[in-house]
Amino acid sequence: MKNLRITVNGVAYDVQVEELGEGAAPAAVAAPAPASAPKAAPKAAPAGVAGGTKVTAPMPGTILAVNVSVGQKVEEGQAVAVLEAMKMENEIPAPCAGTVASINVDKGASVETGAVLITLS
């Protein structure tokens, strides 16, 4: 048996691998458990930073909805978009109160971790 650590989409898994001789049938194995909790997405910059506060995707996925429009005022924690990842809908909150300066994604867009979805001023 060999112990290996495999990282998939930023989540590390500890697995055991068994080398089989020729003609040996593979044994059924339970799904691996995560080695550690996934890291939280980095916090957006404060609103006073040039270019505004960026609302970023915390994980890769597909944008199901954009809940705001340019010029709209938002409160801290308000859901500004909905991201589907791994068959789950995740509301993306505004990191601070502000006004929507730009929307950088459309409904149905695929995004990667860290992609800028919305900019607040």
Coordinates of C-alpha atoms in Angstrom, one line a residue:
M1 CA 0.0 0.0 0.0
K2 CA 1.1 3.5 -0.8
N3 CA -0.2 6.6 1.0
L4 CA -0.7 9.5 -1.4
R5 CA -2.2 13.0 -1.1
I6 CA -4.2 14.1 -4.1
T7 CA -5.6 17.7 -4.5
V8 CA -8.8 18.2 -6.6
N9 CA -10.1 21.7 -7.1
G10 CA -8.1 23.0 -4.1
V11 CA -9.3 20.2 -1.7
A12 CA -6.6 17.8 -0.5
Y13 CA -7.5 14.1 0.0
D14 CA -5.3 11.4 1.6
V15 CA -5.7 8.1 -0.2
Q16 CA -4.2 4.7 -0.1
V17 CA -3.2 3.0 -3.4
E18 CA -2.6 -0.8 -3.7
E19 CA -0.6 -2.2 -6.5
L20 CA -2.4 -5.3 -7.9
G21 CA -0.6 -8.2 -9.5
E22 CA -1.6 -9.3 -13.0
G23 CA -5.0 -10.9 -13.1
A24 CA -6.1 -9.7 -9.7
A25 CA -9.5 -8.1 -9.4
P26 CA -9.8 -4.7 -7.8
A27 CA -11.4 -4.5 -4.4
A28 CA -14.3 -2.1 -3.6
V29 CA -13.1 1.0 -1.8
A30 CA -15.0 3.7 0.1
A31 CA -14.8 7.3 -1.1
P32 CA -11.8 9.2 0.4
A33 CA -12.4 11.8 3.1
P34 CA -11.1 15.3 2.8
A35 CA -7.6 15.7 4.4
S36 CA -8.3 19.2 5.5
A37 CA -11.1 21.8 5.3
P38 CA -11.0 23.8 2.0
K39 CA -9.4 27.3 2.4
A40 CA -11.8 30.2 2.5
A41 CA -11.8 32.6 -0.4
P42 CA -9.7 35.7 0.1
K43 CA -11.5 38.8 1.5
A44 CA -12.2 41.5 -1.0
A45 CA -10.3 44.8 -0.7
P46 CA -11.9 47.6 1.4
A47 CA -14.2 49.9 -0.4
G48 CA -11.8 52.8 -0.4
V49 CA -9.3 51.0 -2.6
A50 CA -8.9 52.4 -6.2
G51 CA -11.1 50.4 -8.5
G52 CA -13.6 49.6 -5.8
T53 CA -14.3 46.4 -3.9
K54 CA -14.3 43.3 -6.0
V55 CA -16.8 40.5 -5.4
T56 CA -15.1 37.3 -6.5
A57 CA -16.1 33.7 -7.0
P58 CA -15.1 31.5 -4.0
M59 CA -15.1 28.4 -6.2
P60 CA -15.4 27.4 -9.8
G61 CA -19.0 27.0 -11.1
T62 CA -21.8 28.5 -13.2
I63 CA -23.6 31.7 -12.6
L64 CA -27.3 31.0 -12.1
A65 CA -28.4 34.5 -11.3
V66 CA -27.2 38.1 -10.9
N67 CA -29.4 39.7 -8.3
V68 CA -28.3 43.3 -8.7
S69 CA -27.9 45.9 -11.5
V70 CA -25.4 48.7 -12.1
G71 CA -26.1 51.7 -9.9
Q72 CA -28.0 49.7 -7.3
K73 CA -27.1 50.2 -3.6
V74 CA -26.3 47.0 -1.7
E75 CA -25.9 46.2 2.0
E76 CA -23.1 44.1 3.5
G77 CA -24.0 40.4 3.3
Q78 CA -26.7 40.9 0.6
A79 CA -26.8 38.2 -2.0
V80 CA -25.6 39.8 -5.2
A81 CA -25.3 36.6 -7.3
V82 CA -26.0 32.8 -7.2
L83 CA -23.3 30.4 -8.2
E84 CA -23.9 26.7 -8.8
A85 CA -21.0 24.5 -7.9
M86 CA -21.2 20.7 -7.5
K87 CA -25.0 20.7 -7.9
M88 CA -25.4 23.2 -5.1
E89 CA -26.6 26.8 -5.3
N90 CA -24.4 29.2 -3.4
E91 CA -25.4 32.8 -2.7
I92 CA -22.5 35.2 -3.1
P93 CA -22.8 38.0 -0.6
A94 CA -21.6 41.6 -0.9
P95 CA -18.5 41.9 1.4
C96 CA -19.4 45.5 2.3
A97 CA -22.1 48.1 1.7
G98 CA -21.8 50.1 -1.6
T99 CA -23.1 50.8 -5.0
V100 CA -22.7 48.3 -7.9
A101 CA -20.2 49.9 -10.2
S102 CA -19.9 47.0 -12.7
I103 CA -21.2 43.5 -13.4
N104 CA -18.6 41.3 -15.0
V105 CA -20.6 38.1 -15.6
D106 CA -23.8 37.1 -17.2
K107 CA -26.3 34.4 -16.2
G108 CA -25.0 31.0 -17.5
A109 CA -21.3 32.0 -17.5
S110 CA -18.7 29.5 -16.2
V111 CA -16.3 31.1 -13.8
E112 CA -13.1 30.0 -12.0
T113 CA -12.1 30.6 -8.4
G114 CA -11.2 34.2 -7.9
A115 CA -13.0 35.5 -11.0
V116 CA -14.3 39.0 -10.4
L117 CA -18.1 38.8 -10.6
I118 CA -19.2 42.3 -9.5
T119 CA -17.3 45.5 -8.5
L120 CA -18.7 47.8 -5.8
S121 CA -17.8 51.4 -5.2

